[in-house]
Amino acid sequence: MLALLKRSTLFVALVIVWALLLWFVVRLELSAHSFPVLLALHLLPPCLAYGLGWYVLVGRKKRQEKEALQRAKLEREEQVRQEQLARARHIEELARRRAGADCLAVAISGWLERGGAGAVSPGADGVTVLALDGEPAFRDDDGLAEAPQAGRHLAPHLVEAMQSLYSSCPGAMAFPVLLQGPAELAADDCCALVREALLQLGSSEFGDVVIQSNDAGLGRQGSPASPGCRTPAPRVFAMPAGGGALADILIQQFEQEPELPGLVVLAFDSPWCRWASREEDDELSAAEREMRQWHGVPAQGVVAMAVGNPRLSVLLAVVEESLPRNGLLEDSYTTYWERGIELSPILMPLACLPAEARKGLSNGVPLATLHRSHGDDYRGKPGRSNELGNAFRLSMERAMVNAGLLPWPYGVVSADPSEKTDVVPECDWLVHNAGGIDCSGPRLAAVGLALHCFDINLNPIDEATNFPAKVGDLGRALPLGLLAQAVNKTAASGTPTCWVQFDGESRFDLGFIVPFFAPEIPPQEAAA
């Protein structure tokens, strides 16, 4: 109404101004014209001026509105594009963080528990624990002899552990061996021990697979050169130094080599041998007593774990499609490129496996899934459980997101109503090396505080495996021992297990082992 009144007032003003111009400026003779002519002379020019002004003003306004609508549309499209890019980056980052590795089998041999037998016992099929009845005794003709070097002492247990592992998972013979040995042994010496153990296993046949030496295995081109196309001996290489937590190192191996089918992780050490070589009347120094408080009484063990690539089923399908005549490499004297087999050298050990072993890898259900950990360097004053608990809470939240136990970002209401953000994570067991009974209190209190923040009712003393108190000092075999026990507990209970590794006075790493869930493979990847 107000706009109509304004337009009417403007039109009347134009008519009045034009009439005044006609009367006093142009001095139109009114008597010389008829009434219709005078009416036309007075109304037509204001109407034309008003219409022209209206057309110009309204057209400009419409153009401005159209341009504003176009800009708003472009802004909305750009906002949608940015949201899609951010969502894609979020999904990509979340997928990277939640990338895992599937544990196929665990074997432990030469296991010496100094805190009481039974702390680590097999809880599921695929987990083997060969524990010693007591402390090994080294005797000669005159009585007790000097304790041997750790590597030589554990050599028979290496053979036992690897034989048990390959018996539980024959397909693991196609996996390279990632090794962590005692600190006093050079990496080449540790690898030589493992190769010698593999050669000893070469004369034994189990699981329809026979291991042979490297000389009869893969050539430089990756072709099987042995008659009958038996499985060649796997590559053996040392654990990379400074790579972070062991679980992260394993996942990084699969990220760096996407076609790597799996790994056999092997760790062995014997602090007990180093302690047994001392004289009986030697007293412990103050530093050694403190070390035993935090690390436990010297023990020993050989831990082996077969870890599979999350895309192992896809890699096996590629191998099966590339094999001629019912999946058999019958003529081992013909190179694979002459047979039309298009496989990368890293997949050739899978092709050399018997069909039963490949079928076991394809149909077998992993024990559990390892996920990325998160750690921190706590520089606060020792003994302050609340401050350490806050550091644990942040690391635990990130580790839970990595394991898929919490949404990301945690605590933010999602715009998608189908996404659950009020998830209460599960955890029924804790594996750690917080220290002995008389010094682990502040650390366990901090872990319990962090668990309580996520409504996890877990007793960090009774529902936990404290390696220093219940097992002892495993030396450099401790990281894999923690993961092996966490996998064992997860496979036995079907619920996630939390593991915490303390390194020194300030560093800690924390992660979760979760039950295996078969991933949904995209159709394009499955058909590739």
Short mmCIF file of C-alpha atoms in Angstrom, two decimals:
data_model
loop_
_atom_site.label_atom_id
_atom_site.label_comp_id
_atom_site.label_asym_id
_atom_site.label_seq_id
_atom_site.Cartn_x
_atom_site.Cartn_y
_atom_site.Cartn_z
CA MET A 1 0.00 0.00 0.00
CA LEU A 2 2.76 2.40 0.86
CA ALA A 3 4.58 1.61 -2.38
CA LEU A 4 1.41 2.31 -4.39
CA LEU A 5 0.97 5.62 -2.61
CA LYS A 6 4.57 6.57 -3.40
CA ARG A 7 4.16 5.71 -7.08
CA SER A 8 0.89 7.65 -7.31
CA THR A 9 2.47 10.69 -5.65
CA LEU A 10 5.41 10.54 -8.07
CA PHE A 11 3.07 10.38 -11.08
CA VAL A 12 0.97 13.32 -9.87
CA ALA A 13 4.18 15.31 -9.26
CA LEU A 14 5.32 14.59 -12.83
CA VAL A 15 1.95 15.73 -14.22
CA ILE A 16 2.05 18.96 -12.16
CA VAL A 17 5.65 19.75 -13.19
CA TRP A 18 4.83 19.12 -16.86
CA ALA A 19 1.69 21.23 -16.68
CA LEU A 20 3.65 24.10 -15.15
CA LEU A 21 6.24 23.80 -17.94
CA LEU A 22 3.49 23.93 -20.55
CA TRP A 23 1.78 26.89 -18.95
CA PHE A 24 4.66 29.12 -17.92
CA VAL A 25 7.68 28.05 -19.99
CA VAL A 26 6.25 26.85 -23.30
CA ARG A 27 3.22 29.17 -22.87
CA LEU A 28 0.86 26.88 -24.72
CA GLU A 29 -2.24 28.49 -26.14
CA LEU A 30 -4.94 26.50 -24.45
CA SER A 31 -7.79 28.04 -26.46
CA ALA A 32 -6.22 26.99 -29.73
CA HIS A 33 -6.57 23.27 -29.01
CA SER A 34 -9.45 20.95 -28.28
CA PHE A 35 -9.95 19.24 -24.99
CA PRO A 36 -8.69 15.77 -26.12
CA VAL A 37 -5.53 17.35 -27.52
CA LEU A 38 -4.93 19.31 -24.35
CA LEU A 39 -5.55 16.18 -22.27
CA ALA A 40 -3.07 14.26 -24.40
CA LEU A 41 -0.49 17.04 -24.19
CA HIS A 42 -0.77 17.13 -20.41
CA LEU A 43 -0.84 13.35 -19.71
CA LEU A 44 1.10 11.58 -22.44
CA PRO A 45 4.59 13.02 -21.73
CA PRO A 46 4.38 12.36 -17.94
CA CYS A 47 3.10 8.86 -18.65
CA LEU A 48 5.93 8.25 -21.10
CA ALA A 49 8.49 9.64 -18.66
CA TYR A 50 7.04 7.65 -15.79
CA GLY A 51 6.92 4.47 -17.87
CA LEU A 52 10.46 4.93 -19.14
CA GLY A 53 11.73 5.59 -15.63
CA TRP A 54 9.80 2.65 -14.29
CA TYR A 55 11.22 0.40 -17.02
CA VAL A 56 14.77 1.53 -16.33
CA LEU A 57 14.51 1.32 -12.57
CA VAL A 58 12.61 -1.97 -12.51
CA GLY A 59 14.91 -3.51 -15.13
CA ARG A 60 17.98 -2.51 -13.18
CA LYS A 61 16.42 -3.87 -10.00
CA LYS A 62 15.56 -7.15 -11.70
CA ARG A 63 19.04 -7.41 -13.11
CA GLN A 64 20.46 -6.81 -9.64
CA GLU A 65 18.15 -9.41 -8.17
CA LYS A 66 19.07 -11.87 -10.91
CA GLU A 67 22.76 -11.25 -10.34
CA ALA A 68 22.27 -11.63 -6.59
CA LEU A 69 20.44 -14.93 -7.15
CA GLN A 70 23.23 -16.11 -9.46
CA ARG A 71 25.86 -15.15 -6.91
CA ALA A 72 23.91 -16.88 -4.15
CA LYS A 73 23.59 -19.97 -6.33
CA LEU A 74 27.30 -19.97 -7.06
CA GLU A 75 28.06 -19.48 -3.36
CA ARG A 76 25.77 -22.36 -2.45
CA GLU A 77 27.38 -24.56 -5.10
CA GLU A 78 30.83 -23.59 -3.85
CA GLN A 79 29.77 -24.24 -0.27
CA VAL A 80 28.39 -27.64 -1.26
CA ARG A 81 31.59 -28.40 -3.16
CA GLN A 82 33.72 -27.37 -0.20
CA GLU A 83 31.55 -29.48 2.11
CA GLN A 84 31.90 -32.46 -0.22
CA LEU A 85 35.66 -31.97 -0.38
CA ALA A 86 35.85 -31.63 3.39
CA ARG A 87 33.68 -34.72 3.82
CA ALA A 88 35.83 -36.64 1.34
CA ARG A 89 38.99 -35.55 3.16
CA HIS A 90 37.36 -36.50 6.45
CA ILE A 91 36.42 -39.94 5.14
CA GLU A 92 39.88 -40.40 3.63
CA GLU A 93 41.61 -39.35 6.85
CA LEU A 94 39.29 -41.53 8.93
CA ALA A 95 39.94 -44.50 6.63
CA ARG A 96 43.68 -43.89 6.95
CA ARG A 97 43.46 -43.68 10.72
CA ARG A 98 41.30 -46.79 10.95
CA ALA A 99 43.48 -48.88 8.67
CA GLY A 100 44.45 -52.05 10.48
CA ALA A 101 46.19 -55.38 10.14
CA ASP A 102 44.62 -58.80 10.74
CA CYS A 103 46.33 -61.19 13.13
CA LEU A 104 46.10 -64.72 11.72
CA ALA A 105 48.03 -66.77 14.30
CA VAL A 106 50.22 -66.42 17.38
CA ALA A 107 52.93 -68.78 18.63
CA ILE A 108 55.02 -68.37 21.80
CA SER A 109 57.91 -70.67 22.71
CA GLY A 110 60.60 -70.81 25.38
CA TRP A 111 58.22 -68.82 27.59
CA LEU A 112 59.60 -68.28 31.07
CA GLU A 113 57.18 -66.59 33.48
CA ARG A 114 58.85 -65.39 36.63
CA GLY A 115 55.67 -64.16 38.29
CA GLY A 116 53.81 -67.45 38.31
CA ALA A 117 52.72 -69.85 35.59
CA GLY A 118 49.51 -69.30 33.64
CA ALA A 119 49.59 -65.52 33.21
CA VAL A 120 49.76 -66.03 29.44
CA SER A 121 47.87 -69.12 28.30
CA PRO A 122 46.17 -69.84 24.95
CA GLY A 123 42.56 -68.74 24.88
CA ALA A 124 41.57 -69.53 21.29
CA ASP A 125 42.46 -71.73 18.34
CA GLY A 126 45.41 -70.29 16.51
CA VAL A 127 47.23 -69.27 19.69
CA THR A 128 50.03 -71.55 20.89
CA VAL A 129 52.01 -71.06 24.11
CA LEU A 130 54.92 -73.43 24.82
CA ALA A 131 56.00 -72.45 28.32
CA LEU A 132 58.97 -73.79 30.25
CA ASP A 133 58.40 -75.73 33.44
CA GLY A 134 61.15 -73.83 35.23
CA GLU A 135 64.40 -71.98 34.81
CA PRO A 136 66.72 -73.58 32.24
CA ALA A 137 69.81 -75.23 33.68
CA PHE A 138 73.09 -75.20 31.80
CA ARG A 139 75.21 -78.18 32.83
CA ASP A 140 78.45 -79.75 31.78
CA ASP A 141 80.42 -82.65 33.18
CA ASP A 142 81.54 -80.66 36.20
CA GLY A 143 78.14 -79.16 37.07
CA LEU A 144 76.75 -75.76 36.21
CA ALA A 145 78.29 -74.11 33.18
CA GLU A 146 78.27 -70.53 31.98
CA ALA A 147 74.98 -69.42 30.43
CA PRO A 148 75.14 -69.27 26.62
CA GLN A 149 74.51 -66.23 24.51
CA ALA A 150 70.81 -65.36 24.21
CA GLY A 151 70.54 -66.02 20.48
CA ARG A 152 72.20 -69.44 20.67
CA HIS A 153 70.12 -70.34 23.72
CA LEU A 154 66.83 -69.41 22.05
CA ALA A 155 67.63 -71.01 18.67
CA PRO A 156 65.68 -74.24 19.40
CA HIS A 157 62.74 -72.21 20.64
CA LEU A 158 62.83 -70.20 17.40
CA VAL A 159 62.29 -73.42 15.47
CA GLU A 160 59.45 -74.45 17.82
CA ALA A 161 57.71 -71.09 17.58
CA MET A 162 57.89 -70.89 13.79
CA GLN A 163 56.83 -74.50 13.37
CA SER A 164 53.81 -73.91 15.61
CA LEU A 165 52.97 -70.73 13.73
CA TYR A 166 53.20 -72.36 10.30
CA SER A 167 51.18 -75.33 11.55
CA SER A 168 48.37 -73.00 12.63
CA CYS A 169 48.60 -70.88 9.46
CA PRO A 170 50.40 -72.72 6.60
CA GLY A 171 49.80 -69.80 4.24
CA ALA A 172 52.07 -67.62 6.38
CA MET A 173 55.03 -69.29 4.69
CA ALA A 174 54.51 -66.84 1.83
CA PHE A 175 54.98 -63.88 4.17
CA PRO A 176 58.31 -62.11 4.78
CA VAL A 177 59.72 -62.24 8.31
CA LEU A 178 60.08 -58.99 10.28
CA LEU A 179 62.55 -59.58 13.08
CA GLN A 180 63.42 -58.02 16.44
CA GLY A 181 66.26 -59.68 18.32
CA PRO A 182 68.33 -59.09 21.46
CA ALA A 183 70.17 -55.81 21.80
CA GLU A 184 73.58 -57.50 22.08
CA LEU A 185 73.13 -59.24 18.71
CA ALA A 186 73.64 -57.39 15.45
CA ALA A 187 70.75 -57.35 13.00
CA ASP A 188 72.63 -59.54 10.51
CA ASP A 189 73.31 -62.14 13.22
CA CYS A 190 69.63 -62.18 14.20
CA CYS A 191 68.61 -62.66 10.57
CA ALA A 192 71.14 -65.45 10.22
CA LEU A 193 69.61 -67.24 13.23
CA VAL A 194 66.14 -67.03 11.70
CA ARG A 195 67.36 -68.25 8.31
CA GLU A 196 69.05 -71.18 10.02
CA ALA A 197 65.78 -71.97 11.79
CA LEU A 198 63.96 -71.84 8.44
CA LEU A 199 66.49 -74.24 6.96
CA GLN A 200 65.91 -76.64 9.86
CA LEU A 201 62.20 -76.44 9.17
CA GLY A 202 62.93 -77.18 5.49
CA SER A 203 63.42 -80.86 6.29
CA SER A 204 60.03 -81.05 8.05
CA GLU A 205 56.76 -81.17 6.20
CA PHE A 206 53.56 -79.95 7.81
CA GLY A 207 50.42 -78.42 6.43
CA ASP A 208 51.32 -79.79 2.94
CA VAL A 209 53.92 -77.05 2.54
CA VAL A 210 57.69 -77.53 2.50
CA ILE A 211 60.06 -74.63 3.13
CA GLN A 212 63.21 -74.52 1.07
CA SER A 213 66.33 -72.38 1.17
CA ASN A 214 66.66 -69.03 -0.53
CA ASP A 215 68.95 -70.56 -3.16
CA ALA A 216 66.04 -72.65 -4.43
CA GLY A 217 63.47 -69.93 -4.01
CA LEU A 218 62.64 -66.73 -5.78
CA GLY A 219 65.12 -65.47 -8.32
CA ARG A 220 65.80 -61.85 -9.00
CA GLN A 221 62.82 -61.69 -11.32
CA GLY A 222 60.61 -63.26 -8.66
CA SER A 223 60.08 -66.52 -10.54
CA PRO A 224 59.83 -69.89 -8.76
CA ALA A 225 62.90 -71.87 -9.66
CA SER A 226 62.54 -75.05 -7.60
CA PRO A 227 61.12 -78.30 -8.97
CA GLY A 228 57.56 -78.90 -7.87
CA CYS A 229 57.18 -75.19 -7.16
CA ARG A 230 57.53 -75.55 -3.43
CA THR A 231 57.22 -72.50 -1.26
CA PRO A 232 60.53 -70.60 -1.20
CA ALA A 233 62.03 -69.43 2.06
CA PRO A 234 60.66 -66.01 3.00
CA ARG A 235 62.67 -62.83 3.10
CA VAL A 236 64.03 -61.95 6.54
CA PHE A 237 64.68 -58.35 7.50
CA ALA A 238 65.19 -56.48 10.75
CA MET A 239 62.68 -54.23 12.43
CA PRO A 240 63.14 -50.58 11.35
CA ALA A 241 64.54 -48.43 14.12
CA GLY A 242 62.59 -45.48 15.48
CA GLY A 243 59.34 -46.36 13.74
CA GLY A 244 57.11 -45.87 16.78
CA ALA A 245 54.81 -48.46 18.27
CA LEU A 246 54.97 -51.96 16.80
CA ALA A 247 51.33 -51.93 15.66
CA ASP A 248 51.97 -48.71 13.73
CA ILE A 249 55.07 -50.20 12.10
CA LEU A 250 53.09 -53.19 10.84
CA ILE A 251 50.31 -51.03 9.41
CA GLN A 252 52.88 -48.76 7.73
CA GLN A 253 54.44 -51.77 6.02
CA PHE A 254 51.11 -52.54 4.31
CA GLU A 255 50.62 -48.88 3.40
CA GLN A 256 54.06 -48.68 1.80
CA GLU A 257 53.61 -52.00 -0.05
CA PRO A 258 49.88 -52.43 -0.79
CA GLU A 259 50.49 -55.80 -2.49
CA LEU A 260 52.36 -57.24 0.48
CA PRO A 261 50.16 -60.23 1.47
CA GLY A 262 51.30 -60.39 5.08
CA LEU A 263 54.12 -60.46 7.57
CA VAL A 264 55.49 -62.90 10.11
CA VAL A 265 56.60 -60.78 13.05
CA LEU A 266 59.21 -62.47 15.20
CA ALA A 267 60.73 -61.17 18.44
CA PHE A 268 63.01 -63.02 20.84
CA ASP A 269 65.16 -62.04 23.79
CA SER A 270 66.43 -63.55 27.03
CA PRO A 271 67.35 -61.15 29.82
CA TRP A 272 67.44 -64.27 31.98
CA CYS A 273 70.54 -65.49 30.06
CA ARG A 274 72.32 -62.24 30.74
CA TRP A 275 71.42 -62.45 34.41
CA ALA A 276 72.29 -66.17 34.72
CA SER A 277 75.80 -65.58 33.37
CA ARG A 278 76.70 -63.57 36.48
CA GLU A 279 78.29 -65.01 39.55
CA GLU A 280 75.87 -66.24 42.19
CA ASP A 281 77.34 -64.07 44.92
CA ASP A 282 77.11 -60.87 42.88
CA GLU A 283 74.76 -58.40 44.53
CA LEU A 284 72.37 -56.26 42.60
CA SER A 285 73.22 -52.60 42.37
CA ALA A 286 70.69 -49.90 43.22
CA ALA A 287 70.12 -49.23 39.50
CA GLU A 288 69.49 -52.93 38.84
CA ARG A 289 67.04 -53.18 41.72
CA GLU A 290 65.15 -50.16 40.41
CA MET A 291 65.12 -51.64 36.92
CA ARG A 292 63.63 -54.86 38.26
CA GLN A 293 60.92 -52.85 40.00
CA TRP A 294 59.85 -51.32 36.70
CA HIS A 295 60.68 -54.11 34.22
CA GLY A 296 60.31 -57.21 36.34
CA VAL A 297 62.54 -60.17 37.07
CA PRO A 298 64.59 -61.32 34.04
CA ALA A 299 62.59 -63.71 31.85
CA GLN A 300 62.71 -64.84 28.26
CA GLY A 301 60.53 -65.77 25.32
CA VAL A 302 60.16 -66.17 21.56
CA VAL A 303 57.00 -64.57 20.17
CA ALA A 304 55.84 -65.07 16.59
CA MET A 305 52.75 -63.56 14.99
CA ALA A 306 51.33 -63.92 11.47
CA VAL A 307 49.76 -60.65 10.34
CA GLY A 308 47.74 -60.43 7.13
CA ASN A 309 47.06 -57.53 4.80
CA PRO A 310 43.46 -56.26 5.16
CA ARG A 311 43.19 -56.74 1.37
CA LEU A 312 44.48 -60.30 1.53
CA SER A 313 41.30 -61.76 0.01
CA VAL A 314 41.60 -59.39 -2.97
CA LEU A 315 45.27 -60.31 -3.45
CA LEU A 316 44.42 -64.01 -3.28
CA ALA A 317 41.72 -63.51 -5.91
CA VAL A 318 44.27 -61.80 -8.18
CA VAL A 319 46.64 -64.74 -7.72
CA GLU A 320 43.94 -67.31 -8.42
CA GLU A 321 42.88 -65.53 -11.61
CA SER A 322 46.48 -65.40 -12.81
CA LEU A 323 47.24 -69.09 -12.32
CA PRO A 324 46.85 -71.44 -15.30
CA ARG A 325 45.12 -74.82 -15.38
CA ASN A 326 43.18 -75.15 -12.15
CA GLY A 327 45.47 -72.89 -10.21
CA LEU A 328 48.54 -75.15 -10.41
CA LEU A 329 52.06 -74.17 -11.40
CA GLU A 330 52.88 -77.60 -12.77
CA ASP A 331 55.92 -76.83 -14.89
CA SER A 332 58.40 -75.10 -12.64
CA TYR A 333 61.04 -74.97 -15.42
CA THR A 334 59.00 -72.51 -17.47
CA THR A 335 59.28 -68.93 -16.29
CA TYR A 336 56.07 -67.22 -15.28
CA TRP A 337 56.28 -64.56 -18.01
CA GLU A 338 56.39 -67.32 -20.66
CA ARG A 339 53.28 -68.88 -19.09
CA GLY A 340 51.36 -65.60 -19.31
CA ILE A 341 51.20 -65.07 -15.56
CA GLU A 342 51.07 -61.36 -14.80
CA LEU A 343 51.98 -61.14 -11.12
CA SER A 344 54.31 -58.82 -9.31
CA PRO A 345 57.29 -60.51 -7.61
CA ILE A 346 55.85 -59.75 -4.19
CA LEU A 347 52.79 -61.93 -4.99
CA MET A 348 54.72 -64.86 -6.43
CA PRO A 349 55.17 -66.59 -3.02
CA LEU A 350 51.37 -66.76 -2.80
CA ALA A 351 51.26 -68.40 -6.22
CA CYS A 352 53.85 -70.95 -5.06
CA LEU A 353 51.68 -72.04 -2.13
CA PRO A 354 49.59 -75.18 -2.51
CA ALA A 355 45.94 -74.59 -3.27
CA GLU A 356 44.97 -75.82 0.21
CA ALA A 357 47.19 -73.22 1.86
CA ARG A 358 45.75 -70.41 -0.25
CA LYS A 359 42.25 -71.65 0.47
CA GLY A 360 43.07 -71.64 4.18
CA LEU A 361 44.17 -68.01 3.94
CA SER A 362 41.03 -67.09 2.01
CA ASN A 363 38.54 -68.89 4.24
CA GLY A 364 40.28 -68.51 7.59
CA VAL A 365 38.94 -66.03 10.13
CA PRO A 366 41.63 -63.83 11.72
CA LEU A 367 41.97 -63.86 15.48
CA ALA A 368 41.69 -60.08 15.82
CA THR A 369 42.54 -56.78 14.13
CA LEU A 370 45.37 -54.46 15.13
CA HIS A 371 44.81 -50.72 14.84
CA ARG A 372 46.95 -47.62 15.06
CA SER A 373 48.03 -46.51 18.48
CA HIS A 374 48.52 -43.07 19.95
CA GLY A 375 51.22 -42.01 22.35
CA ASP A 376 52.53 -39.02 24.20
CA ASP A 377 55.51 -37.82 26.21
CA TYR A 378 54.31 -36.90 29.68
CA ARG A 379 56.73 -34.37 31.18
CA GLY A 380 54.87 -33.75 34.42
CA LYS A 381 55.99 -34.63 37.88
CA PRO A 382 55.96 -38.41 38.50
CA GLY A 383 53.20 -39.70 40.74
CA ARG A 384 50.52 -37.18 39.72
CA SER A 385 47.81 -39.51 38.53
CA ASN A 386 45.29 -36.79 37.59
CA GLU A 387 47.66 -35.03 35.18
CA LEU A 388 48.84 -38.33 33.72
CA GLY A 389 45.20 -39.43 33.49
CA ASN A 390 44.36 -36.40 31.34
CA ALA A 391 47.18 -37.30 28.97
CA PHE A 392 45.91 -40.88 28.88
CA ARG A 393 42.36 -39.70 28.20
CA LEU A 394 43.41 -37.74 25.10
CA SER A 395 45.51 -40.61 23.76
CA MET A 396 42.79 -43.15 24.58
CA GLU A 397 40.18 -41.09 22.73
CA ARG A 398 42.36 -40.96 19.61
CA ALA A 399 43.18 -44.66 19.87
CA MET A 400 39.47 -45.50 20.21
CA VAL A 401 38.70 -43.45 17.11
CA ASN A 402 41.47 -45.31 15.26
CA ALA A 403 39.97 -48.64 16.32
CA GLY A 404 36.42 -47.63 15.36
CA LEU A 405 35.21 -47.71 18.96
CA LEU A 406 34.28 -44.01 18.91
CA PRO A 407 32.97 -41.71 16.16
CA TRP A 408 35.11 -38.88 14.88
CA PRO A 409 34.96 -36.12 15.92
CA TYR A 410 33.98 -37.47 19.32
CA GLY A 411 31.50 -35.41 21.35
CA VAL A 412 30.14 -33.41 18.36
CA VAL A 413 26.50 -33.82 17.34
CA SER A 414 26.41 -35.00 13.74
CA ALA A 415 24.07 -33.51 11.15
CA ASP A 416 23.35 -37.02 9.90
CA PRO A 417 20.61 -38.51 12.13
CA SER A 418 21.63 -42.05 11.12
CA GLU A 419 25.11 -41.61 12.61
CA LYS A 420 25.34 -42.67 16.23
CA THR A 421 27.39 -40.33 18.37
CA ASP A 422 26.40 -41.58 21.82
CA VAL A 423 28.48 -44.77 21.53
CA VAL A 424 29.84 -46.35 24.70
CA PRO A 425 33.07 -48.21 23.80
CA GLU A 426 33.76 -51.73 25.04
CA CYS A 427 36.95 -53.01 26.64
CA ASP A 428 37.17 -56.10 28.84
CA TRP A 429 40.91 -56.54 29.37
CA LEU A 430 44.05 -54.48 29.80
CA VAL A 431 47.60 -55.51 28.86
CA HIS A 432 50.41 -53.26 30.06
CA ASN A 433 53.91 -52.95 31.50
CA ALA A 434 53.21 -50.28 34.12
CA GLY A 435 55.72 -51.86 36.50
CA GLY A 436 55.88 -54.05 39.57
CA ILE A 437 53.30 -54.12 42.32
CA ASP A 438 55.15 -51.62 44.48
CA CYS A 439 55.62 -48.91 41.81
CA SER A 440 52.82 -49.21 39.25
CA GLY A 441 50.10 -47.55 41.38
CA PRO A 442 50.15 -44.01 39.87
CA ARG A 443 50.27 -45.31 36.32
CA LEU A 444 47.40 -47.75 36.84
CA ALA A 445 45.38 -45.04 38.58
CA ALA A 446 45.87 -42.80 35.55
CA VAL A 447 44.80 -45.59 33.18
CA GLY A 448 41.74 -46.32 35.35
CA LEU A 449 40.83 -42.63 35.35
CA ALA A 450 41.03 -42.49 31.55
CA LEU A 451 38.88 -45.62 31.22
CA HIS A 452 36.32 -44.18 33.62
CA CYS A 453 35.99 -41.07 31.41
CA PHE A 454 34.56 -43.33 28.69
CA ASP A 455 32.28 -45.28 31.07
CA ILE A 456 34.43 -48.42 30.84
CA ASN A 457 34.10 -50.35 34.07
CA LEU A 458 37.39 -52.22 33.97
CA ASN A 459 39.53 -52.97 36.98
CA PRO A 460 43.11 -52.17 35.87
CA ILE A 461 44.53 -54.54 38.51
CA ASP A 462 42.33 -57.65 38.47
CA GLU A 463 41.27 -57.50 34.81
CA ALA A 464 44.71 -56.95 33.38
CA THR A 465 47.98 -58.63 32.50
CA ASN A 466 50.86 -56.75 34.10
CA PHE A 467 53.94 -58.10 32.32
CA PRO A 468 56.57 -56.87 34.83
CA ALA A 469 54.62 -58.39 37.74
CA LYS A 470 53.20 -61.56 36.17
CA VAL A 471 55.67 -62.44 33.40
CA GLY A 472 58.94 -60.62 33.94
CA ASP A 473 61.41 -58.69 31.84
CA LEU A 474 61.21 -59.84 28.22
CA GLY A 475 63.68 -57.30 26.90
CA ARG A 476 63.12 -56.44 23.26
CA ALA A 477 60.43 -59.11 22.92
CA LEU A 478 58.10 -57.08 25.15
CA PRO A 479 56.25 -55.02 22.44
CA LEU A 480 55.27 -58.11 20.48
CA GLY A 481 54.49 -59.96 23.71
CA LEU A 482 52.02 -57.23 24.68
CA LEU A 483 50.31 -57.40 21.29
CA ALA A 484 50.23 -61.21 21.35
CA GLN A 485 48.55 -61.29 24.76
CA ALA A 486 46.08 -58.60 23.69
CA VAL A 487 45.21 -60.62 20.57
CA ASN A 488 44.88 -63.74 22.72
CA LYS A 489 42.43 -62.04 25.10
CA THR A 490 40.41 -60.48 22.27
CA ALA A 491 40.10 -63.82 20.46
CA ALA A 492 39.05 -65.53 23.68
CA SER A 493 36.44 -62.97 24.81
CA GLY A 494 35.27 -61.49 21.51
CA THR A 495 35.61 -57.97 22.93
CA PRO A 496 38.27 -55.27 22.45
CA THR A 497 41.43 -55.28 24.53
CA CYS A 498 43.48 -52.22 25.44
CA TRP A 499 47.26 -52.38 25.51
CA VAL A 500 49.58 -49.79 27.03
CA GLN A 501 53.33 -49.77 26.61
CA PHE A 502 55.46 -47.52 28.81
CA ASP A 503 58.91 -46.62 27.52
CA GLY A 504 61.14 -44.95 30.05
CA GLU A 505 59.86 -42.38 32.50
CA SER A 506 57.78 -40.24 30.14
CA ARG A 507 56.85 -42.05 26.92
CA PHE A 508 53.75 -44.21 26.58
CA ASP A 509 51.83 -45.70 23.62
CA LEU A 510 48.26 -46.91 23.80
CA GLY A 511 46.13 -48.89 21.38
CA PHE A 512 43.25 -51.32 20.99
CA ILE A 513 42.92 -54.81 19.55
CA VAL A 514 39.37 -55.42 18.31
CA PRO A 515 37.56 -58.55 17.09
CA PHE A 516 37.77 -59.19 13.38
CA PHE A 517 34.94 -57.89 11.20
CA ALA A 518 34.95 -58.83 7.53
CA PRO A 519 35.35 -55.61 5.50
CA GLU A 520 32.96 -54.69 2.70
CA ILE A 521 35.06 -54.73 -0.47
CA PRO A 522 33.90 -52.25 -3.15
CA PRO A 523 32.62 -54.02 -6.30
CA GLN A 524 35.11 -52.22 -8.55
CA GLU A 525 38.00 -53.35 -6.33
CA ALA A 526 36.74 -56.91 -6.14
CA ALA A 527 36.39 -57.03 -9.91
CA ALA A 528 39.82 -55.49 -10.53
#
